[in-house]
Amino acid sequence: MAAVPLPSVEAAQVPADGFLLDVREDDEWAAGHAEGALHIPLGEFLSRYEEFTRAVPEGKRVHVVCRVGGRSAQVTQYLVRQGVDAVNVTGGMLAWQAAGRPLVSEDGQPPRVL
């Protein structure tokens, strides 16, 4: 079977009201993430897939993000195979931060990308 090109989008192009799935680890999430994103670390994604499906609004595109794009690419490929309208955020949270997109933190420190 031929490889399907990975659908992707630049961080600056993610709509302000877009659905964002962050697949980074807990410490990365706590340091800085997009407000309103759904956090499910890559290692937990399959076991928490039902939680993911309940969280995604009907017909909404899923923007998948990690630190630089590798982990999110894996999840995006999986979601596309499941028939989900999913795109990988090119450059991950580093690109998100570089594009001036807002971040919030959970650890009491100024938001940052680990």
XYZ file of N, CA, C and O in Angstrom:
456
model
N 0.859 -1.172 0.000
C 0.000 0.000 0.000
C 0.905 1.235 0.000
O 1.858 1.318 0.763
N 0.603 2.201 -0.844
C 1.389 3.427 -0.947
C 1.205 4.296 0.289
O 0.129 4.333 0.885
N 2.272 4.974 0.649
C 2.208 5.877 1.808
C 1.325 7.070 1.470
O 1.386 7.613 0.366
N 0.513 7.438 2.420
C -0.357 8.606 2.256
C 0.403 9.820 2.768
O 0.987 9.774 3.853
N 0.431 10.921 1.998
C 1.121 12.110 2.492
C 0.512 12.572 3.818
O -0.698 12.486 4.010
N 1.369 13.038 4.710
C 0.909 13.491 6.022
C 0.287 14.875 5.896
O 0.965 15.831 5.509
N -1.010 15.013 6.193
C -1.609 16.341 6.157
C -1.002 17.201 7.266
O -0.856 16.744 8.398
N -0.609 18.421 6.927
C 0.005 19.285 7.922
C -0.401 20.731 7.708
O -0.909 21.104 6.655
N -0.165 21.529 8.745
C -0.506 22.948 8.719
C 0.535 23.685 9.558
O 1.063 23.139 10.528
N 0.851 24.897 9.162
C 1.762 25.733 9.941
C 1.060 26.174 11.223
O -0.160 26.407 11.232
N 1.830 26.359 12.300
C 1.262 26.774 13.585
C 0.470 28.076 13.454
O -0.598 28.223 14.054
N 0.959 28.998 12.664
C 0.290 30.292 12.506
C -1.062 30.153 11.812
O -1.907 31.047 11.913
N -1.288 29.032 11.115
C -2.526 28.830 10.355
C -3.604 28.075 11.133
O -4.712 27.898 10.635
N -3.283 27.622 12.337
C -4.296 26.928 13.148
C -5.332 27.968 13.583
O -4.972 28.989 14.178
N -6.604 27.744 13.271
C -7.627 28.731 13.662
C -7.673 28.940 15.172
O -7.414 28.004 15.944
N -7.969 30.153 15.588
C -8.050 30.475 17.016
C -9.032 29.553 17.731
O -8.843 29.224 18.906
N -10.092 29.126 17.039
C -11.081 28.232 17.648
C -10.868 26.777 17.219
O -11.738 25.943 17.387
N -9.680 26.481 16.668
C -9.388 25.126 16.216
C -9.248 24.159 17.379
O -8.906 24.550 18.494
N -9.512 22.890 17.124
C -9.364 21.850 18.142
C -7.925 21.376 18.112
O -7.438 20.881 17.100
N -7.220 21.531 19.242
C -5.806 21.187 19.328
C -5.620 20.007 20.272
O -6.080 20.039 21.416
N -4.949 18.967 19.783
C -4.599 17.788 20.576
C -3.100 17.833 20.822
O -2.307 17.787 19.884
N -2.694 17.949 22.074
C -1.289 18.025 22.468
C -0.863 16.659 22.987
O -1.416 16.164 23.971
N 0.120 16.027 22.320
C 0.524 14.670 22.681
C 1.873 14.633 23.407
O 2.509 13.583 23.498
N 2.291 15.765 23.978
C 3.547 15.818 24.726
C 3.390 15.214 26.116
O 2.281 14.956 26.572
N 4.516 15.038 26.788
C 4.524 14.480 28.139
C 4.004 15.508 29.150
O 3.934 16.705 28.861
N 3.693 15.024 30.351
C 3.099 15.873 31.386
C 3.960 17.083 31.739
O 3.444 18.185 31.914
N 5.287 16.901 31.842
C 6.146 18.033 32.202
C 6.182 19.079 31.101
O 6.212 20.290 31.374
N 6.145 18.644 29.853
C 6.119 19.583 28.724
C 4.810 20.380 28.732
O 4.802 21.591 28.504
N 3.715 19.684 28.982
C 2.396 20.310 29.055
C 2.350 21.354 30.161
O 1.891 22.471 29.968
N 2.841 20.969 31.354
C 2.798 21.868 32.509
C 3.598 23.142 32.260
O 3.207 24.225 32.692
N 4.712 23.039 31.535
C 5.566 24.201 31.279
C 4.902 25.211 30.354
O 5.054 26.421 30.534
N 4.152 24.724 29.365
C 3.483 25.643 28.447
C 2.685 24.914 27.395
O 3.182 23.965 26.789
N 1.446 25.347 27.211
C 0.571 24.745 26.211
C -0.453 25.779 25.739
O -0.603 26.830 26.347
N -1.122 25.427 24.674
C -2.185 26.295 24.167
C -3.415 26.127 25.056
O -3.812 25.003 25.373
N -3.992 27.239 25.459
C -5.190 27.190 26.291
C -6.313 26.483 25.529
O -6.528 26.731 24.347
N -7.002 25.584 26.218
C -8.121 24.873 25.608
C -7.743 23.601 24.868
O -8.607 22.875 24.405
N -6.435 23.323 24.749
C -6.006 22.102 24.062
C -6.366 20.870 24.897
O -6.474 20.942 26.120
N -6.545 19.745 24.221
C -6.743 18.464 24.893
C -5.373 17.820 25.031
O -4.627 17.725 24.056
N -5.030 17.399 26.252
C -3.713 16.802 26.503
C -3.845 15.308 26.710
O -4.452 14.862 27.689
N -3.276 14.547 25.780
C -3.171 13.092 25.927
C -1.773 12.719 25.426
O -1.515 12.767 24.227
N -0.848 12.371 26.341
C 0.503 12.012 25.911
C 0.497 10.848 24.920
O -0.355 9.958 24.986
N 1.471 10.865 24.002
C 1.562 9.842 22.968
C 1.454 8.431 23.542
O 0.709 7.603 23.028
N 2.176 8.157 24.625
C 2.186 6.820 25.208
C 0.842 6.366 25.768
O 0.645 5.183 26.013
N -0.068 7.302 25.978
C -1.389 6.978 26.521
C -2.490 7.074 25.466
O -3.654 6.797 25.761
N -2.128 7.471 24.251
C -3.166 7.815 23.275
C -4.096 6.653 22.948
O -5.320 6.828 22.960
N -3.551 5.497 22.667
C -4.422 4.370 22.298
C -5.347 3.974 23.438
O -6.530 3.720 23.217
N -4.823 3.956 24.669
C -5.660 3.571 25.802
C -6.698 4.641 26.141
O -7.714 4.346 26.779
N -6.467 5.875 25.707
C -7.400 6.973 25.984
C -8.141 7.433 24.726
O -8.741 8.506 24.713
N -8.133 6.595 23.681
C -8.753 6.974 22.408
C -10.235 7.317 22.568
O -10.717 8.261 21.956
N -10.940 6.571 23.394
C -12.369 6.853 23.592
C -12.566 8.245 24.196
O -13.475 8.982 23.797
N -11.714 8.618 25.141
C -11.765 9.967 25.720
C -11.562 11.019 24.623
O -12.264 12.032 24.576
N -10.609 10.756 23.738
C -10.359 11.654 22.612
C -11.606 11.791 21.736
O -12.022 12.900 21.411
N -12.217 10.658 21.372
C -13.366 10.719 20.475
C -14.542 11.463 21.103
O -15.281 12.152 20.400
N -14.696 11.363 22.427
C -15.773 12.099 23.104
C -15.490 13.597 23.134
O -16.412 14.404 23.164
N -14.217 13.979 23.149
C -13.837 15.387 23.289
C -13.912 16.172 21.986
O -14.100 17.390 22.005
N -13.758 15.486 20.863
C -13.725 16.193 19.574
C -15.140 16.543 19.133
O -15.975 15.668 18.969
N -15.407 17.821 18.907
C -16.729 18.207 18.397
C -16.970 17.594 17.010
O -16.041 17.476 16.216
N -18.186 17.202 16.764
C -18.574 16.591 15.489
C -18.141 17.469 14.316
O -18.386 18.672 14.303
N -17.454 16.862 13.368
C -17.064 17.568 12.154
C -15.899 18.535 12.306
O -15.581 19.267 11.383
N -15.255 18.543 13.470
C -14.162 19.491 13.723
C -12.823 18.866 13.321
O -12.560 17.706 13.626
N -11.997 19.627 12.618
C -10.639 19.174 12.277
C -9.800 19.126 13.550
O -9.899 19.990 14.410
N -8.945 18.109 13.649
C -8.062 17.940 14.794
C -6.655 18.369 14.386
O -6.091 17.850 13.420
N -6.096 19.337 15.119
C -4.727 19.809 14.909
C -3.875 19.141 15.982
O -4.087 19.381 17.173
N -2.933 18.287 15.563
C -2.135 17.500 16.508
C -0.761 18.146 16.653
O -0.107 18.467 15.656
N -0.330 18.321 17.919
C 0.922 19.026 18.175
C 1.757 18.302 19.223
O 1.210 17.669 20.134
N 3.080 18.384 19.069
C 4.021 17.943 20.098
C 5.096 19.030 20.178
O 4.813 20.200 19.933
N 6.327 18.694 20.498
C 7.364 19.726 20.612
C 7.833 20.199 19.243
O 7.893 21.397 18.991
N 8.193 19.248 18.349
C 8.697 19.630 17.032
C 7.959 18.974 15.870
O 8.150 19.364 14.728
N 7.136 17.977 16.128
C 6.338 17.389 15.059
C 6.452 15.896 14.855
O 5.674 15.322 14.102
N 7.391 15.225 15.511
C 7.555 13.784 15.316
C 6.475 12.945 15.958
O 5.860 12.093 15.307
N 6.230 13.175 17.243
C 5.193 12.404 17.941
C 3.815 12.723 17.378
O 2.975 11.831 17.196
N 3.584 13.992 17.097
C 2.272 14.378 16.562
C 2.061 13.792 15.166
O 0.930 13.470 14.801
N 3.129 13.627 14.401
C 2.996 13.009 13.075
C 2.502 11.575 13.210
O 1.644 11.128 12.435
N 3.001 10.845 14.220
C 2.556 9.464 14.440
C 1.060 9.418 14.761
O 0.319 8.595 14.217
N 0.631 10.299 15.641
C -0.785 10.331 16.027
C -1.643 10.780 14.843
O -2.712 10.220 14.592
N -1.165 11.767 14.096
C -1.916 12.234 12.924
C -2.106 11.098 11.930
O -3.217 10.884 11.428
N -1.044 10.344 11.657
C -1.153 9.212 10.726
C -2.187 8.202 11.221
O -3.004 7.706 10.439
N -2.164 7.904 12.498
C -3.132 6.970 13.074
C -4.551 7.508 12.899
O -5.454 6.776 12.466
N -4.762 8.773 13.242
C -6.101 9.358 13.160
C -6.620 9.373 11.724
O -7.791 9.056 11.476
N -5.761 9.713 10.778
C -6.172 9.729 9.373
C -6.612 8.328 8.947
O -7.629 8.166 8.266
N -5.875 7.297 9.392
C -6.264 5.915 9.076
C -7.609 5.551 9.693
O -8.314 4.673 9.194
N -7.975 6.218 10.791
C -9.266 5.964 11.434
C -10.385 6.783 10.796
O -11.525 6.736 11.241
N -10.049 7.594 9.796
C -11.053 8.413 9.124
C -11.286 9.770 9.768
O -12.256 10.459 9.444
N -10.400 10.163 10.680
C -10.524 11.451 11.365
C -9.870 12.533 10.509
O -8.811 12.316 9.917
N -10.491 13.694 10.436
C -9.910 14.847 9.744
C -8.853 15.439 10.675
O -9.146 16.255 11.542
N -7.604 14.979 10.515
C -6.518 15.392 11.403
C -5.354 15.933 10.588
O -5.085 15.455 9.483
N -4.667 16.928 11.162
C -3.479 17.505 10.534
C -2.390 17.667 11.593
O -2.669 17.949 12.752
N -1.151 17.478 11.154
C 0.006 17.658 12.019
C 0.390 19.136 12.009
O 0.420 19.769 10.956
N 0.682 19.708 13.180
C 1.134 21.094 13.262
C 2.648 21.088 13.022
O 3.421 20.618 13.863
N 3.055 21.582 11.856
C 4.455 21.603 11.447
C 5.299 22.395 12.440
O 4.956 23.522 12.785
N 6.366 21.778 12.905
C 7.262 22.460 13.837
C 6.810 22.430 15.280
O 7.507 22.909 16.163
N 5.635 21.888 15.542
C 5.138 21.695 16.896
C 5.022 22.960 17.725
O 4.816 24.061 17.218
N 5.158 22.777 19.034
C 4.999 23.900 19.960
C 6.141 24.910 19.841
O 5.966 26.079 20.178
N 7.304 24.476 19.357
C 8.377 25.449 19.121
C 7.937 26.438 18.041
O 8.146 27.645 18.175
N 7.315 25.933 16.978
C 6.805 26.814 15.919
C 5.628 27.642 16.428
O 5.467 28.803 16.049
N 4.797 27.040 17.285
C 3.658 27.746 17.882
C 4.155 28.981 18.642
O 3.672 30.093 18.445
N 5.157 28.756 19.499
C 5.731 29.848 20.284
C 6.393 30.881 19.370
O 6.200 32.093 19.551
N 7.151 30.430 18.372
C 7.839 31.337 17.451
C 6.852 32.188 16.654
O 7.160 33.327 16.290
N 5.643 31.635 16.406
C 4.614 32.367 15.660
C 3.869 33.361 16.548
O 2.969 34.064 16.085
N 4.242 33.400 17.837
C 3.587 34.330 18.757
C 2.219 33.887 19.222
O 1.438 34.701 19.734
N 1.934 32.585 19.058
C 0.645 32.066 19.523
C 0.656 31.998 21.048
O 1.685 31.730 21.661
N -0.487 32.229 21.697
C -0.511 32.283 23.161
C -0.245 30.934 23.824
O -0.623 29.890 23.307
N 0.408 31.018 24.983
C 0.706 29.850 25.811
C 0.263 30.130 27.235
O 0.273 31.281 27.674
N -0.100 29.089 27.948
C -0.382 29.158 29.381
C 0.434 28.056 30.039
O 0.814 27.086 29.404
N 0.714 28.215 31.341
C 1.467 27.176 32.051
C 0.657 26.678 33.239
O -0.294 27.325 33.676
N 1.070 25.538 33.739
C 0.413 24.916 34.893
C 1.349 24.862 36.089
O 0.947 24.403 37.153
N 2.601 25.292 35.913
C 3.599 25.091 36.969
C 3.999 26.365 37.702
O 4.974 26.374 38.445
N 3.254 27.451 37.515
C 3.542 28.679 38.232
C 4.663 29.511 37.617
O 4.941 30.611 38.081
N 5.308 29.008 36.592
C 6.379 29.715 35.887
C 5.795 30.376 34.637
O 4.718 30.003 34.170
N 6.502 31.360 34.067
C 6.045 31.897 32.785
C 5.967 30.763 31.763
O 6.816 29.861 31.778
N 4.963 30.767 30.892
C 4.817 29.675 29.925
C 6.025 29.591 28.986
O 6.537 30.616 28.553
N 6.445 28.360 28.738
C 7.576 28.115 27.858
C 7.438 26.722 27.257
O 6.679 25.903 27.747
N 8.198 26.479 26.209
C 8.182 25.158 25.551
C 9.437 24.404 25.955
O 10.539 24.899 25.792
N 9.226 23.225 26.535
C 10.351 22.363 26.899
C 10.706 21.458 25.744
O 9.846 21.037 25.009
